[in-house]
Structures are given as structure tokens and as C-alpha cells.
Tab-separated table of C-alpha atoms in Angstrom:
chain	number	residue	atom	x	y	z
A	3	MET	CA	34.040	40.906	-2.700
A	4	GLN	CA	37.673	40.344	-3.665
A	5	ASN	CA	38.725	38.144	-6.556
A	6	GLU	CA	42.405	39.039	-6.687
A	7	ASN	CA	43.080	37.299	-3.366
A	8	LEU	CA	41.536	33.941	-4.227
A	9	PRO	CA	43.054	30.935	-2.405
A	10	THR	CA	44.560	29.689	-5.667
A	11	GLU	CA	46.584	26.814	-4.236
A	12	GLU	CA	43.534	25.261	-2.598
A	13	LEU	CA	41.424	25.870	-5.683
A	14	LYS	CA	44.058	24.130	-7.817
A	15	LYS	CA	44.287	21.265	-5.335
A	16	PHE	CA	40.601	20.473	-5.754
A	17	GLY	CA	40.563	21.035	-9.513
A	18	ILE	CA	38.394	24.129	-9.427
A	19	ILE	CA	41.034	26.143	-11.265
A	20	ASN	CA	43.870	25.028	-13.536
A	21	GLU	CA	47.601	25.688	-13.262
A	22	ASP	CA	47.220	28.731	-15.518
A	23	LEU	CA	44.599	30.030	-13.007
A	24	SER	CA	41.719	29.555	-15.455
A	25	PHE	CA	38.607	27.913	-14.056
A	26	SER	CA	37.849	24.280	-14.819
A	27	LYS	CA	36.002	23.733	-18.092
A	28	LYS	CA	33.463	21.736	-16.106
A	29	LEU	CA	32.219	25.035	-14.694
A	30	ASN	CA	30.354	27.334	-17.061
A	31	ALA	CA	30.444	31.121	-16.868
A	32	ASP	CA	27.284	31.273	-14.760
A	33	ASP	CA	28.650	28.691	-12.318
A	34	ILE	CA	31.872	30.643	-11.901
A	35	GLN	CA	30.083	33.934	-11.339
A	36	LYS	CA	27.812	32.413	-8.704
A	37	PHE	CA	30.751	30.703	-6.994
A	38	LEU	CA	32.497	34.068	-6.706
A	39	GLN	CA	29.306	35.503	-5.206
A	40	GLY	CA	29.160	32.928	-2.413
A	41	TYR	CA	27.300	30.005	-3.933
A	42	THR	CA	28.475	26.501	-3.121
A	43	ILE	CA	29.899	24.073	-5.656
A	44	VAL	CA	28.745	20.533	-5.004
A	45	ALA	CA	30.569	17.532	-6.436
A	46	ASP	CA	29.237	13.978	-6.206
A	47	ASN	CA	30.990	10.681	-6.810
A	48	ASP	CA	28.945	7.593	-5.918
A	49	LYS	CA	28.342	7.864	-2.121
A	50	ASN	CA	30.841	10.691	-1.680
A	51	ARG	CA	30.029	14.386	-1.836
A	52	ALA	CA	32.165	17.481	-1.402
A	53	THR	CA	31.058	21.100	-1.089
A	54	PHE	CA	33.217	24.146	-1.807
A	55	GLN	CA	32.443	27.734	-0.843
A	56	LEU	CA	34.510	30.923	-0.876
A	57	THR	CA	34.403	32.885	2.392
A	58	GLU	CA	35.999	35.958	3.996
A	59	ASN	CA	35.792	38.126	0.887
A	60	ASN	CA	36.827	35.199	-1.315
A	61	THR	CA	40.155	34.753	0.475
A	62	LYS	CA	39.304	31.386	2.059
A	63	LEU	CA	37.920	28.156	0.647
A	64	LYS	CA	35.529	26.269	2.893
A	65	VAL	CA	35.538	22.565	2.075
A	66	ILE	CA	33.325	19.885	3.563
A	67	PHE	CA	33.378	16.193	2.685
A	68	LEU	CA	30.199	14.182	3.143
A	69	GLU	CA	28.877	10.701	2.573
A	70	ARG	CA	25.478	9.506	1.415
A	71	ASP	CA	23.708	6.507	2.846
A	72	LYS	CA	23.123	5.213	-0.691
A	73	SER	CA	24.896	5.146	-4.019
A	74	LEU	CA	23.956	8.127	-6.183
A	75	SER	CA	23.665	5.969	-9.303
A	76	GLU	CA	21.244	3.693	-7.449
A	77	ILE	CA	19.192	6.668	-6.273
A	78	LEU	CA	18.967	8.154	-9.765
A	79	GLU	CA	17.922	4.865	-11.335
A	80	LYS	CA	15.228	4.126	-8.745
A	81	SER	CA	13.898	7.687	-8.897
A	82	LYS	CA	12.473	6.861	-12.342
A	83	GLU	CA	9.969	4.624	-10.569
A	84	LYS	CA	9.221	6.721	-7.495
A	85	ILE	CA	10.642	9.528	-5.371
A	86	GLN	CA	13.825	8.482	-3.574
A	87	TYR	CA	15.168	9.757	-0.245
A	88	SER	CA	18.745	9.930	0.923
A	89	GLU	CA	20.642	11.157	3.968
A	90	THR	CA	24.006	12.910	3.834
A	91	LYS	CA	26.397	13.149	6.765
A	92	ALA	CA	29.539	15.240	7.118
A	93	GLN	CA	32.739	13.200	7.250
A	94	TYR	CA	35.378	15.914	7.295
A	95	ASN	CA	35.389	19.696	7.292
A	96	VAL	CA	38.734	21.116	6.175
A	97	HIS	CA	38.350	24.227	8.330
A	98	ASP	CA	36.748	22.303	11.205
A	99	ASN	CA	33.695	24.523	11.395
A	100	ARG	CA	32.216	23.305	14.697
A	101	HIS	CA	28.597	23.912	13.810
A	102	SER	CA	28.882	22.029	10.533
A	103	ALA	CA	30.616	19.166	12.272
A	104	GLN	CA	27.928	19.054	14.938
A	105	LEU	CA	24.794	18.829	12.838
A	106	GLY	CA	26.496	17.697	9.646
A	107	PHE	CA	23.332	16.075	8.368
A	108	SER	CA	20.751	16.659	5.677
A	109	LYS	CA	18.008	14.705	3.957
A	110	GLN	CA	17.199	14.999	0.281
A	111	ALA	CA	14.473	13.829	-2.075
A	112	PHE	CA	15.192	12.909	-5.695
A	113	VAL	CA	12.333	13.524	-8.102
A	114	PHE	CA	12.382	12.341	-11.714
A	115	ASP	CA	10.862	14.744	-14.231
A	116	LYS	CA	9.450	12.749	-17.130
A	117	GLU	CA	9.212	15.800	-19.377
A	118	THR	CA	12.904	16.673	-19.128
A	119	SER	CA	14.208	13.206	-18.175
A	120	ALA	CA	16.176	14.930	-15.428
A	121	VAL	CA	16.356	14.202	-11.720
A	122	LYS	CA	15.844	17.096	-9.346
A	123	GLU	CA	17.349	17.016	-5.864
A	124	LEU	CA	15.391	18.827	-3.155
A	125	ASP	CA	16.326	19.331	0.480
A	126	LEU	CA	13.525	18.379	2.890
A	127	ILE	CA	14.105	21.591	4.860
A	128	LYS	CA	15.400	24.188	2.410
A	129	ASN	CA	12.996	23.152	-0.358
A	130	ALA	CA	10.156	22.003	1.899
A	131	PRO	CA	7.176	23.882	0.359
A	132	GLU	CA	8.234	23.007	-3.187
A	133	LEU	CA	8.713	19.355	-2.337
A	134	THR	CA	5.382	19.101	-0.521
A	135	LYS	CA	3.663	20.612	-3.566
A	136	ILE	CA	5.359	18.136	-5.922
A	137	VAL	CA	4.568	15.094	-3.776
A	138	THR	CA	0.917	15.967	-3.261
A	139	GLU	CA	0.354	16.907	-6.910
A	140	ARG	CA	1.626	13.508	-8.039
A	141	LYS	CA	-1.384	12.022	-6.191
A	142	ASN	CA	0.414	8.787	-5.422
A	143	PRO	CA	-0.728	7.508	-1.988
A	144	GLU	CA	2.421	5.417	-1.548
A	145	GLU	CA	4.682	8.413	-2.230
A	146	VAL	CA	2.650	10.660	0.045
A	147	ASN	CA	2.865	8.163	2.894
A	148	GLN	CA	6.600	7.715	2.351
A	149	TYR	CA	7.100	11.489	2.358
A	150	LYS	CA	5.217	11.775	5.661
A	151	LEU	CA	7.377	9.012	7.119
A	152	GLU	CA	10.586	10.743	6.014
A	153	LEU	CA	9.390	14.031	7.536
A	154	GLU	CA	8.557	12.293	10.801
A	155	LYS	CA	12.013	10.698	10.941
A	156	LEU	CA	13.637	14.062	10.261
A	157	LYS	CA	11.518	15.692	12.959
A	158	SER	CA	12.608	13.077	15.482
A	159	PHE	CA	16.253	13.560	14.511
A	160	LEU	CA	16.057	17.330	14.995
A	161	GLN	CA	14.275	17.012	18.335
A	162	ASP	CA	17.102	14.811	19.608
A	163	LYS	CA	19.716	17.374	18.529
A	164	ILE	CA	18.246	20.411	20.321
A	165	ASP	CA	19.512	19.357	23.752
A	166	LEU	CA	22.788	18.007	22.389
A	167	TYR	CA	23.774	21.267	20.713
A	168	PRO	CA	22.275	24.173	22.703
A	169	GLU	CA	24.544	26.698	20.954
A	170	ILE	CA	22.681	26.121	17.680
A	171	ALA	CA	19.318	25.250	19.250
A	172	LYS	CA	17.665	28.270	17.624
A	173	ARG	CA	18.648	27.157	14.166
A	174	ILE	CA	17.577	23.573	14.853
A	175	THR	CA	14.251	24.839	16.215
A	176	ASN	CA	13.684	26.829	13.021
A	177	ASP	CA	14.313	23.699	10.958
A	178	LEU	CA	12.038	21.719	13.244
A	179	ASN	CA	9.238	24.258	12.756
A	180	ILE	CA	9.591	23.958	8.986
A	181	VAL	CA	9.334	20.168	9.117
A	182	SER	CA	6.360	20.267	11.499
A	183	ARG	CA	4.562	22.717	9.227
A	184	GLU	CA	5.017	20.446	6.217
A	185	ILE	CA	3.730	17.449	8.169
A	186	GLU	CA	0.599	19.422	9.055
A	187	SER	CA	0.232	20.520	5.457
A	188	VAL	CA	0.444	16.960	4.129
A	189	ASN	CA	-1.965	15.701	6.792
A	190	SER	CA	-4.443	18.426	5.884
A	191	ILE	CA	-4.280	17.597	2.194
A	192	THR	CA	-4.573	13.838	2.692
A	193	THR	CA	-7.502	14.297	5.093
A	194	ASP	CA	-9.369	16.344	2.490
A	195	GLU	CA	-8.621	13.734	-0.172
A	196	LYS	CA	-9.880	10.918	2.065
A	197	GLN	CA	-13.141	12.779	2.616
A	198	ILE	CA	-13.553	13.291	-1.122
A	199	SER	CA	-12.653	9.661	-1.770
A	200	LYS	CA	-15.174	8.487	0.816
A	201	GLY	CA	-17.878	10.526	-0.846
A	202	ASN	CA	-16.959	9.067	-4.222
A	203	ASP	CA	-17.068	5.549	-2.828
A	204	ASP	CA	-20.611	6.144	-1.569
A	205	ASP	CA	-21.680	7.374	-4.985
A	206	ILE	CA	-20.164	4.342	-6.657
A	207	GLN	CA	-22.005	2.014	-4.309
A	208	LEU	CA	-25.271	3.813	-4.788
A	209	ASN	CA	-24.878	3.687	-8.546
A	210	VAL	CA	-23.734	0.056	-8.414
A	211	ASN	CA	-20.357	0.811	-8.589
A	212	ASP	CA	15.894	11.156	-7.827
A	213	LYS	CA	35.179	8.925	-10.196
A	214	ASP	CA	35.840	12.472	-10.938
A	215	MET	CA	35.097	14.589	-7.913
A	216	TYR	CA	34.018	17.361	-10.272
A	217	GLU	CA	32.022	15.443	-12.862
A	218	ASP	CA	28.890	16.986	-11.372
A	219	ALA	CA	30.399	20.276	-10.278
A	220	ASN	CA	28.278	22.261	-12.717
A	221	ARG	CA	25.481	21.954	-10.186
A	222	MET	CA	25.486	24.754	-7.674
A	223	ARG	CA	23.371	26.041	-4.839
A	224	GLU	CA	23.357	28.662	-2.141
A	225	GLY	CA	26.073	28.415	0.480
A	226	ASN	CA	25.104	28.072	4.129
A	227	GLU	CA	27.414	29.110	6.962
A	228	GLU	CA	26.683	26.040	9.028
A	229	GLN	CA	25.594	23.277	6.736
A	230	GLU	CA	26.595	22.765	3.076
A	231	GLU	CA	25.195	19.423	2.043
A	232	GLU	CA	23.299	19.578	-1.262
A	233	LEU	CA	22.739	18.894	-5.307
A	234	ARG	CA	22.548	16.832	-8.418
A	235	ARG	CA	21.945	18.299	-11.904
A	236	SER	CA	20.517	21.610	-10.717
A	237	LYS	CA	21.848	25.030	-9.878
A	238	GLY	CA	21.882	26.456	-6.366
A	239	ARG	CA	20.013	29.300	-4.871
A	240	GLY	CA	21.425	32.594	-3.616
A	241	ARG	CA	21.967	33.297	0.051
């Protein structure tokens, strides 16, 4: 890893570093260290999102601009009532990475944590097991059904892309397998719950009854060579 050859002009252009080459005060020491190790900085502004990642021994800055299908402020507000889902699509990739431009899509869930009053953003593929656990533990039938619907829509989307982009079919297939596994997991859990519920119903009857491009840049997550489309108020994960 090389830090002396950082693409300073590009970093200054996007406000990641200042004119004196110091890093933006909106990035803490941990954020900076992770960024230099390959993590991705994610900045959100309403429906717009931008991701920044250092590549080629920190000599290049990979930048991708994306757009959400919903306003982030709207998502965060509604997440206080129930889990919210959003889709993000790539609009422009500065280095024109073909794979990113091809798929350029991700789906996220926003979960409000009452204990911390914070909203956690989880990717339906990268954070699949964690998200399934959260949804099922909340024991809200409406949220479970909505989660299953979102997984089914994502599965259909991925199936359509396999033939369109054969050069990344393996990666798409891996994502598809993850989604299919979570659908099976949710179905298994809900089936068990229905059986328990049915038994309980019988007993009752017998007994008679989640403007500044960098305002959110302190959230980071693991960079991905082909698809960087993620975060709100949480740190990223390592590669």
C-alpha cells in the first residue's frame, strides 16, 4: 500500500482532503485509516449517493455516482414505523468500470434501532443472514411478508441479468444463490411459526378462547471491485 502517491487532485476535488493535504474533518481517524486500506467512503445527499475507493496501491480514486429510488430523509423517517427498502442504481462511474456500469444495482433495507435511535442500512445480499435474523426476530408478519416480497423481486432481477451479462454470470449466480437461500430460510421459519400458531389457536378454542456530498461521509464499508453501492450511519466492512 502506498500513501505518498495518493491522487491528491481528485481527492481535493471531491472534498476528501483539503488544500493543505489534510483529510476532511468529517472523516475521523478510523475512517481515514480504513479508506487507506481499501474501504469505500459513501456519501449521501437526498436521492444521490457517491462512493469513493482508492485502488492500484492507492494511486487511483474510483468514483461512482448513484441514485436512490426514494429520498433518504423519507426512508429514515418511515423506518421508525417499519423496515424500509430502497434500490440504488449507478448513474455514472468516473473510471467507466464496465462491470459496475452493467449491474450497477443494489437493494438495501433500513432498520430503526429503538435502543440507539439510529437507522442501520443493510444490503439484501451482502448482509443477507443478518437481515433475515433481524426481520424474523421482530416477529412482525407484515414485515416478514414484505421482506419475502423484496427478496423475490431481487431474485427475479438477478435471473434476468445472467443472460444479459455472461461475463459476470458467475458473480450474479453467487448473489442469486444467496437470495434463494434467504427465501428458503424465511419460508422455513414462517412455516414453523404457522404450525405453532395453529396449535395455539386450537388450544384457545378448546379452552374457550431505515446538500453536502460529504455530510454522511463518516460512514464507511468494504469496497467491492464491481459494485460499490452502500451506507447510512454505519461503518463498512473489510474486503
